[in-house]
PDB file of C-alpha atoms in Angstrom:
ATOM      1  CA  MET A   1     -11.089   3.617 -28.325  1.00 68.00           C
ATOM      2  CA  THR A   2      -8.795   2.848 -31.210  1.00 69.00           C
ATOM      3  CA  LEU A   3      -5.430   1.135 -30.873  1.00 85.00           C
ATOM      4  CA  ASP A   4      -2.549   1.892 -33.244  1.00 89.00           C
ATOM      5  CA  ARG A   5       0.011  -0.861 -32.695  1.00 94.00           C
ATOM      6  CA  THR A   6       2.772   1.376 -33.980  1.00 96.00           C
ATOM      7  CA  ASP A   7       2.033   4.311 -31.692  1.00 95.00           C
ATOM      8  CA  PRO A   8       1.906   3.392 -27.996  1.00 96.00           C
ATOM      9  CA  GLU A   9       2.847   6.947 -26.958  1.00 96.00           C
ATOM     10  CA  GLY A  10      -0.091   8.418 -28.825  1.00 95.00           C
ATOM     11  CA  SER A  11      -2.570   5.823 -27.623  1.00 96.00           C
ATOM     12  CA  ILE A  12      -1.464   6.166 -24.005  1.00 97.00           C
ATOM     13  CA  ALA A  13      -1.656   9.959 -24.173  1.00 96.00           C
ATOM     14  CA  GLU A  14      -5.117   9.820 -25.751  1.00 96.00           C
ATOM     15  CA  ALA A  15      -6.438   7.420 -23.102  1.00 96.00           C
ATOM     16  CA  ALA A  16      -4.785   9.284 -20.225  1.00 97.00           C
ATOM     17  CA  LYS A  17      -6.463  12.521 -21.295  1.00 97.00           C
ATOM     18  CA  ALA A  18      -9.851  10.954 -21.973  1.00 97.00           C
ATOM     19  CA  TYR A  19     -10.046   8.921 -18.774  1.00 98.00           C
ATOM     20  CA  SER A  20      -8.214  11.050 -16.238  1.00 98.00           C
ATOM     21  CA  ASN A  21      -9.714  11.381 -12.768  1.00 98.00           C
ATOM     22  CA  TRP A  22      -7.203  14.017 -11.655  1.00 98.00           C
ATOM     23  CA  GLY A  23      -8.908  16.502  -9.364  1.00 98.00           C
ATOM     24  CA  ARG A  24     -12.159  14.540  -9.245  1.00 98.00           C
ATOM     25  CA  TRP A  25     -11.939  14.111  -5.480  1.00 98.00           C
ATOM     26  CA  GLY A  26      -9.851  17.176  -4.757  1.00 98.00           C
ATOM     27  CA  ALA A  27      -6.150  18.012  -4.894  1.00 97.00           C
ATOM     28  CA  ASP A  28      -5.341  16.099  -1.696  1.00 98.00           C
ATOM     29  CA  ASP A  29      -6.958  12.791  -2.636  1.00 98.00           C
ATOM     30  CA  VAL A  30      -5.092   9.599  -1.691  1.00 98.00           C
ATOM     31  CA  LEU A  31      -7.729   6.947  -2.490  1.00 98.00           C
ATOM     32  CA  GLY A  32      -8.468   7.243  -6.195  1.00 98.00           C
ATOM     33  CA  THR A  33     -11.300   4.987  -7.318  1.00 98.00           C
ATOM     34  CA  LEU A  34     -11.760   3.653  -3.779  1.00 98.00           C
ATOM     35  CA  ASN A  35     -13.801   6.832  -3.330  1.00 98.00           C
ATOM     36  CA  PHE A  36     -16.552   4.992  -5.213  1.00 98.00           C
ATOM     37  CA  LEU A  37     -16.733   2.375  -2.435  1.00 98.00           C
ATOM     38  CA  ASP A  38     -18.860   4.087   0.190  1.00 97.00           C
ATOM     39  CA  GLU A  39     -20.796   3.003   3.290  1.00 97.00           C
ATOM     40  CA  ALA A  40     -23.934   2.245   1.299  1.00 97.00           C
ATOM     41  CA  LYS A  41     -21.949  -0.073  -0.959  1.00 97.00           C
ATOM     42  CA  ARG A  42     -20.583  -1.923   2.067  1.00 98.00           C
ATOM     43  CA  ARG A  43     -24.079  -2.384   3.484  1.00 97.00           C
ATOM     44  CA  GLU A  44     -25.156  -3.765   0.137  1.00 96.00           C
ATOM     45  CA  ALA A  45     -22.215  -6.175   0.194  1.00 98.00           C
ATOM     46  CA  ALA A  46     -22.950  -7.385   3.716  1.00 97.00           C
ATOM     47  CA  ALA A  47     -26.496  -8.239   2.669  1.00 98.00           C
ATOM     48  CA  LEU A  48     -25.120 -10.651   0.044  1.00 98.00           C
ATOM     49  CA  ILE A  49     -24.057 -13.165   2.685  1.00 98.00           C
ATOM     50  CA  ARG A  50     -26.481 -16.089   2.604  1.00 96.00           C
ATOM     51  CA  ARG A  51     -24.558 -19.247   3.519  1.00 97.00           C
ATOM     52  CA  GLY A  52     -21.563 -17.906   5.410  1.00 98.00           C
ATOM     53  CA  ALA A  53     -19.192 -19.801   3.100  1.00 98.00           C
ATOM     54  CA  SER A  54     -15.784 -18.126   2.897  1.00 98.00           C
ATOM     55  CA  PHE A  55     -12.939 -18.396   0.414  1.00 98.00           C
ATOM     56  CA  SER A  56      -9.339 -17.260   0.660  1.00 98.00           C
ATOM     57  CA  LEU A  57      -8.246 -15.776  -2.672  1.00 98.00           C
ATOM     58  CA  ALA A  58      -4.530 -15.746  -1.851  1.00 98.00           C
ATOM     59  CA  GLN A  59      -1.761 -17.934  -3.146  1.00 97.00           C
ATOM     60  CA  SER A  60       0.499 -19.561  -0.564  1.00 96.00           C
ATOM     61  CA  PHE A  61       3.304 -17.275   0.578  1.00 96.00           C
ATOM     62  CA  ASP A  62       6.285 -19.616   0.359  1.00 95.00           C
ATOM     63  CA  MET A  63       9.338 -20.476  -1.712  1.00 95.00           C
ATOM     64  CA  ASN A  64       7.221 -22.448  -4.170  1.00 95.00           C
ATOM     65  CA  GLY A  65       6.092 -19.264  -5.858  1.00 93.00           C
ATOM     66  CA  PRO A  66       6.187 -17.729  -9.293  1.00 94.00           C
ATOM     67  CA  GLN A  67       9.001 -15.211  -8.950  1.00 94.00           C
ATOM     68  CA  LYS A  68      12.191 -15.567 -10.989  1.00 89.00           C
ATOM     69  CA  GLY A  69      14.187 -12.539  -9.879  1.00 86.00           C
ATOM     70  CA  TRP A  70      12.899  -9.894 -12.300  1.00 84.00           C
ATOM     71  CA  ARG A  71      13.266  -6.435 -10.714  1.00 83.00           C
ATOM     72  CA  ARG A  72      14.867  -8.273  -7.777  1.00 88.00           C
ATOM     73  CA  ARG A  73      11.568  -9.883  -6.887  1.00 92.00           C
ATOM     74  CA  THR A  74      12.003 -13.135  -5.004  1.00 95.00           C
ATOM     75  CA  ASN A  75       9.573 -15.584  -3.466  1.00 97.00           C
ATOM     76  CA  PRO A  76       8.885 -15.252   0.271  1.00 96.00           C
ATOM     77  CA  VAL A  77      11.642 -16.540   2.550  1.00 96.00           C
ATOM     78  CA  HIS A  78      10.302 -17.893   5.830  1.00 96.00           C
ATOM     79  CA  THR A  79      12.810 -18.373   8.661  1.00 97.00           C
ATOM     80  CA  MET A  80      12.298 -19.677  12.181  1.00 97.00           C
ATOM     81  CA  LEU A  81      13.758 -17.579  15.004  1.00 96.00           C
ATOM     82  CA  ASP A  82      12.779 -19.939  17.823  1.00 96.00           C
ATOM     83  CA  THR A  83      11.690 -23.578  17.537  1.00 97.00           C
ATOM     84  CA  GLY A  84      10.543 -26.585  19.511  1.00 96.00           C
ATOM     85  CA  THR A  85      14.101 -27.881  19.265  1.00 97.00           C
ATOM     86  CA  ASP A  86      15.381 -24.750  21.007  1.00 95.00           C
ATOM     87  CA  ALA A  87      12.789 -25.228  23.736  1.00 95.00           C
ATOM     88  CA  ALA A  88      13.606 -28.926  24.199  1.00 95.00           C
ATOM     89  CA  LEU A  89      17.293 -28.132  24.540  1.00 96.00           C
ATOM     90  CA  GLY A  90      16.603 -25.518  27.189  1.00 95.00           C
ATOM     91  CA  LEU A  91      17.978 -22.666  25.083  1.00 96.00           C
ATOM     92  CA  GLN A  92      15.097 -20.237  25.530  1.00 96.00           C
ATOM     93  CA  GLY A  93      15.470 -19.422  29.220  1.00 94.00           C
ATOM     94  CA  PHE A  94      11.785 -19.457  30.095  1.00 96.00           C
ATOM     95  CA  PRO A  95      10.634 -20.709  33.527  1.00 96.00           C
ATOM     96  CA  HIS A  96       8.267 -23.583  34.483  1.00 96.00           C
ATOM     97  CA  GLY A  97       8.602 -25.498  31.227  1.00 95.00           C
ATOM     98  CA  LEU A  98       7.306 -22.762  28.948  1.00 97.00           C
ATOM     99  CA  GLY A  99       8.540 -22.901  25.383  1.00 97.00           C
ATOM    100  CA  GLY A 100       7.614 -21.154  22.191  1.00 97.00           C
ATOM    101  CA  ALA A 101       8.291 -20.510  18.547  1.00 97.00           C
ATOM    102  CA  ASP A 102       8.806 -17.301  16.595  1.00 97.00           C
ATOM    103  CA  ASP A 103       9.418 -16.696  12.928  1.00 98.00           C
ATOM    104  CA  VAL A 104      10.144 -14.018  10.342  1.00 98.00           C
ATOM    105  CA  ILE A 105       9.372 -13.586   6.671  1.00 97.00           C
ATOM    106  CA  ALA A 106      11.322 -11.615   4.075  1.00 96.00           C
ATOM    107  CA  MET A 107       9.604 -10.805   0.803  1.00 96.00           C
ATOM    108  CA  PRO A 108       9.040  -8.130  -1.819  1.00 96.00           C
ATOM    109  CA  LEU A 109       5.600  -6.670  -1.237  1.00 96.00           C
ATOM    110  CA  GLN A 110       4.490  -7.584  -4.750  1.00 95.00           C
ATOM    111  CA  CYS A 111       5.821 -11.119  -5.056  1.00 96.00           C
ATOM    112  CA  SER A 112       2.490 -12.927  -4.655  1.00 97.00           C
ATOM    113  CA  THR A 113      -1.191 -12.046  -4.162  1.00 98.00           C
ATOM    114  CA  GLN A 114      -1.151  -8.261  -3.810  1.00 98.00           C
ATOM    115  CA  TRP A 115      -2.487  -4.802  -4.551  1.00 98.00           C
ATOM    116  CA  ASP A 116      -0.634  -2.225  -6.641  1.00 98.00           C
ATOM    117  CA  GLY A 117      -0.767   1.044  -4.718  1.00 98.00           C
ATOM    118  CA  LEU A 118      -1.275   4.430  -6.346  1.00 98.00           C
ATOM    119  CA  GLY A 119       2.445   5.196  -6.129  1.00 98.00           C
ATOM    120  CA  HIS A 120       3.445   2.072  -8.038  1.00 98.00           C
ATOM    121  CA  ILE A 121       3.318   3.416 -11.634  1.00 98.00           C
ATOM    122  CA  PHE A 122       4.108   6.826 -13.127  1.00 98.00           C
ATOM    123  CA  ASP A 123       3.106   8.494 -16.389  1.00 98.00           C
ATOM    124  CA  HIS A 124       5.823  10.776 -17.743  1.00 98.00           C
ATOM    125  CA  GLY A 125       7.063  11.578 -14.250  1.00 98.00           C
ATOM    126  CA  LYS A 126       3.589  12.106 -12.800  1.00 98.00           C
ATOM    127  CA  THR A 127       1.921   9.962 -10.186  1.00 98.00           C
ATOM    128  CA  TRP A 128      -1.742   9.836  -9.167  1.00 98.00           C
ATOM    129  CA  ASN A 129      -3.603  13.149  -9.299  1.00 98.00           C
ATOM    130  CA  GLY A 130      -0.845  14.872 -11.284  1.00 98.00           C
ATOM    131  CA  ARG A 131       1.759  14.911  -8.522  1.00 98.00           C
ATOM    132  CA  ASP A 132       5.483  15.041  -9.261  1.00 98.00           C
ATOM    133  CA  ALA A 133       6.716  11.455  -8.894  1.00 98.00           C
ATOM    134  CA  ALA A 134      10.198  12.584  -7.893  1.00 98.00           C
ATOM    135  CA  LYS A 135       8.818  14.408  -4.876  1.00 98.00           C
ATOM    136  CA  THR A 136       6.035  11.945  -4.067  1.00 98.00           C
ATOM    137  CA  VAL A 137       7.796   8.566  -4.095  1.00 98.00           C
ATOM    138  CA  THR A 138      11.346   8.773  -2.776  1.00 98.00           C
ATOM    139  CA  SER A 139      13.766   6.498  -0.947  1.00 97.00           C
ATOM    140  CA  GLU A 140      11.614   7.219   2.110  1.00 98.00           C
ATOM    141  CA  GLY A 141       8.616   5.614   0.397  1.00 98.00           C
ATOM    142  CA  ASP A 142       5.392   7.032  -1.006  1.00 98.00           C
ATOM    143  CA  LEU A 143       5.129  10.219   1.023  1.00 98.00           C
ATOM    144  CA  VAL A 144       1.559  11.023  -0.038  1.00 98.00           C
ATOM    145  CA  THR A 145      -0.378   8.012  -1.323  1.00 98.00           C
ATOM    146  CA  GLY A 146       1.228   5.232   0.717  1.00 98.00           C
ATOM    147  CA  ILE A 147      -0.931   2.147   0.739  1.00 98.00           C
ATOM    148  CA  GLU A 148      -1.607   2.554   4.458  1.00 98.00           C
ATOM    149  CA  HIS A 149      -4.306   5.081   3.526  1.00 98.00           C
ATOM    150  CA  MET A 150      -6.305   2.330   1.813  1.00 98.00           C
ATOM    151  CA  ALA A 151      -6.208  -0.125   4.717  1.00 97.00           C
ATOM    152  CA  PRO A 152      -9.662   0.743   6.192  1.00 97.00           C
ATOM    153  CA  HIS A 153     -11.489   0.954   2.884  1.00 98.00           C
ATOM    154  CA  VAL A 154     -11.136  -2.218   0.805  1.00 98.00           C
ATOM    155  CA  ALA A 155     -14.267  -4.075   1.836  1.00 98.00           C
ATOM    156  CA  GLY A 156     -17.339  -4.168  -0.362  1.00 98.00           C
ATOM    157  CA  ARG A 157     -19.257  -5.935  -3.092  1.00 98.00           C
ATOM    158  CA  GLY A 158     -17.048  -8.308  -5.033  1.00 98.00           C
ATOM    159  CA  VAL A 159     -18.051  -9.524  -8.489  1.00 98.00           C
ATOM    160  CA  LEU A 160     -16.366 -12.462 -10.186  1.00 98.00           C
ATOM    161  CA  LEU A 161     -16.182 -12.330 -13.977  1.00 98.00           C
ATOM    162  CA  ASP A 162     -15.057 -15.837 -14.906  1.00 98.00           C
ATOM    163  CA  VAL A 163     -13.985 -15.008 -18.446  1.00 98.00           C
ATOM    164  CA  GLY A 164     -11.942 -18.202 -18.633  1.00 98.00           C
ATOM    165  CA  ARG A 165     -15.011 -20.362 -18.068  1.00 98.00           C
ATOM    166  CA  THR A 166     -17.357 -18.241 -20.197  1.00 98.00           C
ATOM    167  CA  ILE A 167     -15.181 -17.392 -23.199  1.00 97.00           C
ATOM    168  CA  GLY A 168     -12.302 -19.868 -23.004  1.00 96.00           C
ATOM    169  CA  GLU A 169     -11.957 -23.600 -23.484  1.00 94.00           C
ATOM    170  CA  ASP A 170     -11.953 -25.952 -20.485  1.00 95.00           C
ATOM    171  CA  GLY A 171     -12.150 -22.931 -18.206  1.00 96.00           C
ATOM    172  CA  GLU A 172      -8.972 -21.231 -19.439  1.00 98.00           C
ATOM    173  CA  LEU A 173      -7.915 -18.483 -21.843  1.00 98.00           C
ATOM    174  CA  PRO A 174      -4.706 -18.972 -23.835  1.00 98.00           C
ATOM    175  CA  ASP A 175      -1.654 -16.825 -23.194  1.00 98.00           C
ATOM    176  CA  GLY A 176      -1.778 -13.617 -25.209  1.00 98.00           C
ATOM    177  CA  PHE A 177      -5.591 -13.488 -25.215  1.00 98.00           C
ATOM    178  CA  ALA A 178      -6.746  -9.860 -24.971  1.00 98.00           C
ATOM    179  CA  ILE A 179      -9.922  -9.519 -22.894  1.00 98.00           C
ATOM    180  CA  THR A 180     -12.050  -6.733 -24.365  1.00 98.00           C
ATOM    181  CA  GLU A 181     -14.975  -4.797 -22.954  1.00 98.00           C
ATOM    182  CA  GLY A 182     -17.173  -7.075 -25.063  1.00 98.00           C
ATOM    183  CA  HIS A 183     -15.767 -10.137 -23.317  1.00 98.00           C
ATOM    184  CA  LEU A 184     -16.339  -8.582 -19.897  1.00 98.00           C
ATOM    185  CA  THR A 185     -19.937  -7.581 -20.598  1.00 98.00           C
ATOM    186  CA  ALA A 186     -20.703 -10.924 -22.275  1.00 98.00           C
ATOM    187  CA  THR A 187     -19.378 -12.749 -19.223  1.00 98.00           C
ATOM    188  CA  ALA A 188     -21.445 -10.614 -16.850  1.00 98.00           C
ATOM    189  CA  GLU A 189     -24.562 -11.250 -18.928  1.00 98.00           C
ATOM    190  CA  ALA A 190     -23.913 -14.997 -19.101  1.00 98.00           C
ATOM    191  CA  GLN A 191     -23.498 -15.109 -15.335  1.00 98.00           C
ATOM    192  CA  GLY A 192     -26.543 -12.925 -14.662  1.00 98.00           C
ATOM    193  CA  VAL A 193     -24.576 -10.347 -12.704  1.00 98.00           C
ATOM    194  CA  SER A 194     -24.084  -6.601 -13.056  1.00 97.00           C
ATOM    195  CA  VAL A 195     -20.953  -4.509 -12.582  1.00 98.00           C
ATOM    196  CA  GLY A 196     -21.116  -0.918 -11.458  1.00 96.00           C
ATOM    197  CA  ARG A 197     -20.067   1.911  -9.223  1.00 98.00           C
ATOM    198  CA  GLY A 198     -17.997   0.893  -6.208  1.00 98.00           C
ATOM    199  CA  ASP A 199     -17.628  -2.775  -7.120  1.00 98.00           C
ATOM    200  CA  ILE A 200     -14.430  -4.765  -6.710  1.00 98.00           C
ATOM    201  CA  VAL A 201     -14.184  -6.812  -9.901  1.00 98.00           C
ATOM    202  CA  LEU A 202     -12.291 -10.103 -10.060  1.00 98.00           C
ATOM    203  CA  VAL A 203     -11.367 -11.372 -13.512  1.00 98.00           C
ATOM    204  CA  ARG A 204     -10.502 -15.037 -13.748  1.00 98.00           C
ATOM    205  CA  THR A 205      -8.540 -16.085 -16.854  1.00 98.00           C
ATOM    206  CA  GLY A 206      -7.586 -19.599 -15.749  1.00 98.00           C
ATOM    207  CA  GLN A 207      -3.862 -18.961 -16.167  1.00 98.00           C
ATOM    208  CA  LEU A 208      -3.085 -19.712 -12.527  1.00 98.00           C
ATOM    209  CA  ALA A 209      -4.855 -23.064 -12.806  1.00 98.00           C
ATOM    210  CA  ARG A 210      -2.707 -23.831 -15.850  1.00 98.00           C
ATOM    211  CA  ALA A 211       0.469 -22.829 -14.009  1.00 97.00           C
ATOM    212  CA  ARG A 212      -0.432 -25.094 -11.118  1.00 95.00           C
ATOM    213  CA  ARG A 213      -0.959 -27.977 -13.522  1.00 96.00           C
ATOM    214  CA  ASP A 214       1.985 -27.436 -15.870  1.00 97.00           C
ATOM    215  CA  GLY A 215       4.501 -25.590 -13.662  1.00 96.00           C
ATOM    216  CA  TRP A 216       5.226 -21.912 -13.133  1.00 96.00           C
ATOM    217  CA  GLY A 217       7.165 -21.474 -16.371  1.00 95.00           C
ATOM    218  CA  ASP A 218       6.978 -17.796 -17.364  1.00 95.00           C
ATOM    219  CA  TYR A 219       3.933 -16.994 -15.228  1.00 97.00           C
ATOM    220  CA  ALA A 220       5.907 -14.138 -13.642  1.00 96.00           C
ATOM    221  CA  GLY A 221       6.323 -11.697 -16.487  1.00 95.00           C
ATOM    222  CA  GLY A 222       5.787 -13.925 -19.506  1.00 96.00           C
ATOM    223  CA  PRO A 223       2.909 -14.274 -21.952  1.00 98.00           C
ATOM    224  CA  ALA A 224      -0.523 -14.218 -20.338  1.00 98.00           C
ATOM    225  CA  PRO A 225      -4.171 -13.559 -21.003  1.00 98.00           C
ATOM    226  CA  GLY A 226      -5.304 -10.247 -19.601  1.00 98.00           C
ATOM    227  CA  LEU A 227      -7.200  -7.052 -20.137  1.00 98.00           C
ATOM    228  CA  SER A 228      -6.877  -5.307 -23.477  1.00 98.00           C
ATOM    229  CA  PHE A 229      -5.593  -1.749 -23.549  1.00 98.00           C
ATOM    230  CA  THR A 230      -8.944  -0.895 -25.118  1.00 98.00           C
ATOM    231  CA  THR A 231     -10.709  -1.610 -21.802  1.00 98.00           C
ATOM    232  CA  ALA A 232      -9.387   1.667 -20.357  1.00 98.00           C
ATOM    233  CA  GLY A 233     -12.677   3.372 -21.153  1.00 98.00           C
ATOM    234  CA  TRP A 234     -14.666   0.623 -19.439  1.00 98.00           C
ATOM    235  CA  LEU A 235     -12.415   0.743 -16.366  1.00 98.00           C
ATOM    236  CA  HIS A 236     -13.063   4.479 -16.137  1.00 98.00           C
ATOM    237  CA  GLY A 237     -16.722   4.628 -17.126  1.00 98.00           C
ATOM    238  CA  SER A 238     -17.912   1.719 -15.007  1.00 98.00           C
ATOM    239  CA  GLU A 239     -16.700   3.545 -11.871  1.00 98.00           C
ATOM    240  CA  ILE A 240     -15.509   0.330 -10.253  1.00 98.00           C
ATOM    241  CA  ALA A 241     -13.463   0.721  -7.076  1.00 98.00           C
ATOM    242  CA  ALA A 242     -10.834  -1.905  -7.883  1.00 98.00           C
ATOM    243  CA  ILE A 243     -10.040  -4.846 -10.143  1.00 98.00           C
ATOM    244  CA  ALA A 244      -7.901  -7.956  -9.711  1.00 98.00           C
ATOM    245  CA  THR A 245      -6.861 -10.904 -11.870  1.00 98.00           C
ATOM    246  CA  ASP A 246      -5.298 -14.341 -11.460  1.00 98.00           C
ATOM    247  CA  THR A 247      -2.308 -13.286 -13.583  1.00 98.00           C
ATOM    248  CA  TRP A 248       1.026 -11.664 -12.829  1.00 97.00           C
ATOM    249  CA  GLY A 249       0.423  -8.473 -14.749  1.00 97.00           C
ATOM    250  CA  PHE A 250      -3.343  -7.757 -15.026  1.00 98.00           C
ATOM    251  CA  GLU A 251      -3.140  -6.772 -18.707  1.00 98.00           C
ATOM    252  CA  VAL A 252      -2.551  -8.999 -21.716  1.00 98.00           C
ATOM    253  CA  ARG A 253       1.028 -10.022 -22.417  1.00 98.00           C
ATOM    254  CA  PRO A 254       2.670  -9.558 -24.840  1.00 97.00           C
ATOM    255  CA  ASN A 255       1.152  -6.094 -24.784  1.00 97.00           C
ATOM    256  CA  GLU A 256      -0.819  -5.095 -27.859  1.00 97.00           C
ATOM    257  CA  PHE A 257       1.668  -2.577 -29.279  1.00 97.00           C
ATOM    258  CA  ASP A 258       4.738  -3.423 -31.309  1.00 95.00           C
ATOM    259  CA  VAL A 259       6.995  -2.052 -28.568  1.00 96.00           C
ATOM    260  CA  ALA A 260       5.488  -1.382 -25.142  1.00 96.00           C
ATOM    261  CA  PHE A 261       5.547  -2.415 -21.503  1.00 97.00           C
ATOM    262  CA  GLN A 262       2.369  -2.461 -19.411  1.00 98.00           C
ATOM    263  CA  PRO A 263       0.663   0.489 -21.129  1.00 97.00           C
ATOM    264  CA  LEU A 264      -2.694  -0.111 -19.446  1.00 98.00           C
ATOM    265  CA  HIS A 265      -1.007   0.229 -16.056  1.00 98.00           C
ATOM    266  CA  GLN A 266       0.290   3.618 -17.204  1.00 98.00           C
ATOM    267  CA  VAL A 267      -3.263   4.811 -17.822  1.00 98.00           C
ATOM    268  CA  ALA A 268      -5.105   2.991 -15.041  1.00 98.00           C
ATOM    269  CA  ILE A 269      -2.991   3.711 -11.968  1.00 98.00           C
ATOM    270  CA  PRO A 270      -1.603   7.263 -12.262  1.00 98.00           C
ATOM    271  CA  ASN A 271      -4.445   8.666 -14.378  1.00 98.00           C
ATOM    272  CA  ILE A 272      -7.637   6.789 -13.465  1.00 98.00           C
ATOM    273  CA  GLY A 273      -6.442   6.194  -9.905  1.00 98.00           C
ATOM    274  CA  LEU A 274      -7.497   2.548 -10.099  1.00 98.00           C
ATOM    275  CA  LEU A 275      -6.550  -0.024  -7.465  1.00 98.00           C
ATOM    276  CA  ILE A 276      -5.217  -3.112  -9.259  1.00 98.00           C
ATOM    277  CA  GLY A 277      -4.683  -6.588  -7.806  1.00 98.00           C
ATOM    278  CA  GLU A 278      -2.610  -9.375  -9.288  1.00 98.00           C
ATOM    279  CA  MET A 279      -1.852 -13.064  -8.723  1.00 98.00           C
ATOM    280  CA  TRP A 280      -5.141 -13.743  -6.944  1.00 98.00           C
ATOM    281  CA  ASP A 281      -6.272 -17.368  -6.624  1.00 98.00           C
ATOM    282  CA  LEU A 282      -9.842 -17.362  -7.909  1.00 98.00           C
ATOM    283  CA  ASP A 283     -10.291 -21.054  -8.711  1.00 98.00           C
ATOM    284  CA  ALA A 284     -12.136 -22.328  -5.618  1.00 98.00           C
ATOM    285  CA  LEU A 285     -14.409 -19.291  -5.628  1.00 98.00           C
ATOM    286  CA  ALA A 286     -15.104 -19.784  -9.331  1.00 98.00           C
ATOM    287  CA  GLU A 287     -16.086 -23.417  -8.774  1.00 98.00           C
ATOM    288  CA  ASP A 288     -18.524 -22.382  -6.075  1.00 98.00           C
ATOM    289  CA  CYS A 289     -19.998 -19.567  -8.151  1.00 98.00           C
ATOM    290  CA  ALA A 290     -20.528 -21.935 -11.075  1.00 98.00           C
ATOM    291  CA  ALA A 291     -22.262 -24.377  -8.734  1.00 98.00           C
ATOM    292  CA  ASP A 292     -24.669 -21.968  -7.057  1.00 97.00           C
ATOM    293  CA  GLY A 293     -24.992 -19.350  -9.802  1.00 97.00           C
ATOM    294  CA  ALA A 294     -24.137 -16.453  -7.466  1.00 98.00           C
ATOM    295  CA  TYR A 295     -21.242 -14.348  -8.685  1.00 98.00           C
ATOM    296  CA  GLU A 296     -21.488 -11.520  -6.145  1.00 98.00           C
ATOM    297  CA  PHE A 297     -20.309 -11.590  -2.534  1.00 98.00           C
ATOM    298  CA  LEU A 298     -18.826  -9.636   0.318  1.00 98.00           C
ATOM    299  CA  LEU A 299     -15.121  -9.148  -0.354  1.00 98.00           C
ATOM    300  CA  VAL A 300     -12.651  -8.001   2.293  1.00 98.00           C
ATOM    301  CA  ALA A 301      -9.176  -7.369   0.898  1.00 98.00           C
ATOM    302  CA  ALA A 302      -7.390  -4.850   3.071  1.00 98.00           C
ATOM    303  CA  PRO A 303      -3.733  -4.119   2.361  1.00 98.00           C
ATOM    304  CA  LEU A 304      -1.297  -4.185   5.255  1.00 98.00           C
ATOM    305  CA  PRO A 305      -0.906  -0.611   6.540  1.00 98.00           C
ATOM    306  CA  ILE A 306       2.773  -0.450   5.625  1.00 98.00           C
ATOM    307  CA  THR A 307       3.678   3.217   5.839  1.00 98.00           C
ATOM    308  CA  GLY A 308       4.798   4.584   2.482  1.00 98.00           C
ATOM    309  CA  ALA A 309       4.471   1.304   0.598  1.00 98.00           C
ATOM    310  CA  VAL A 310       3.499   1.225  -3.083  1.00 98.00           C
ATOM    311  CA  GLY A 311       2.059  -2.275  -2.841  1.00 98.00           C
ATOM    312  CA  SER A 312       0.969  -4.821  -0.278  1.00 98.00           C
ATOM    313  CA  PRO A 313       0.512  -8.567   0.076  1.00 98.00           C
ATOM    314  CA  ILE A 314      -3.035  -9.532   0.999  1.00 98.00           C
ATOM    315  CA  ASN A 315      -5.248 -12.464   1.907  1.00 98.00           C
ATOM    316  CA  PRO A 316      -8.554 -11.517   0.278  1.00 98.00           C
ATOM    317  CA  ILE A 317     -11.624 -13.197   1.749  1.00 98.00           C
ATOM    318  CA  ALA A 318     -14.852 -13.655  -0.217  1.00 98.00           C
ATOM    319  CA  VAL A 319     -17.948 -14.475   1.858  1.00 98.00           C
ATOM    320  CA  LYS A 320     -21.140 -15.808   0.212  1.00 98.00           C
TER     321      LYS A 320
END
């Protein structure tokens, strides 16, 4: 598709119309592209396990995180409710020497490794499948497509596209680098892996590795490598179930129009119905894939079944 830098409205409208999945799975659908991930795809994914090696793809959920307060997003705050000190001082009231510890965590659901639910982004007041956003996502939460509906489904064939290692220098893409369909297909070909219906695609840019080395800086919301707006057709036509990146915002930043904010989100989530993950830690998995040449694996990445939520923290596990 073409991209007119001066006309984000027109480009978004063109892509939304061309790549809409509204009605594809019926008027009551709550899963979007997860419909592509069926039982056969999960059996295929399970058969990919050869060594039993497993990798957590989550960042640490603690105060040393990327958030800087934008949209009131903070890093996770972990607080102890009961401690060994309380037990030693006899403050817990348990009999026969029993003691214990309890804790609590307070965090925005999208402050670290997470999925964007289908109620997260709207297009001109419409949410996934053409629903009225004002009546779908209210102060009570997402009344229709809450992320709890996805909790049983996000397990299948994962495919790592290490674009940073294939296209970039020293394993990393520079901030502002727009990953095109050509870059994605070239990476898949270089790695000897295919991408298709029902896959969960992981795109590594190397930005998280750079942030770990140089400091968080503007990782949360600032310039970043990411998918080009022009990949909307590939995201739709490939019939993937989900996609995740190691960046804060999935798409390239600054965005490719003169004045815009996350235009690919506006097409992908409410119109394509695509499940999008952000801030995934793909580095250890990428090292292993480069070593053994296998870029496909079983991936289990279930969101927490938080009723009415429009996003969820996750601890994705890749098993090879």
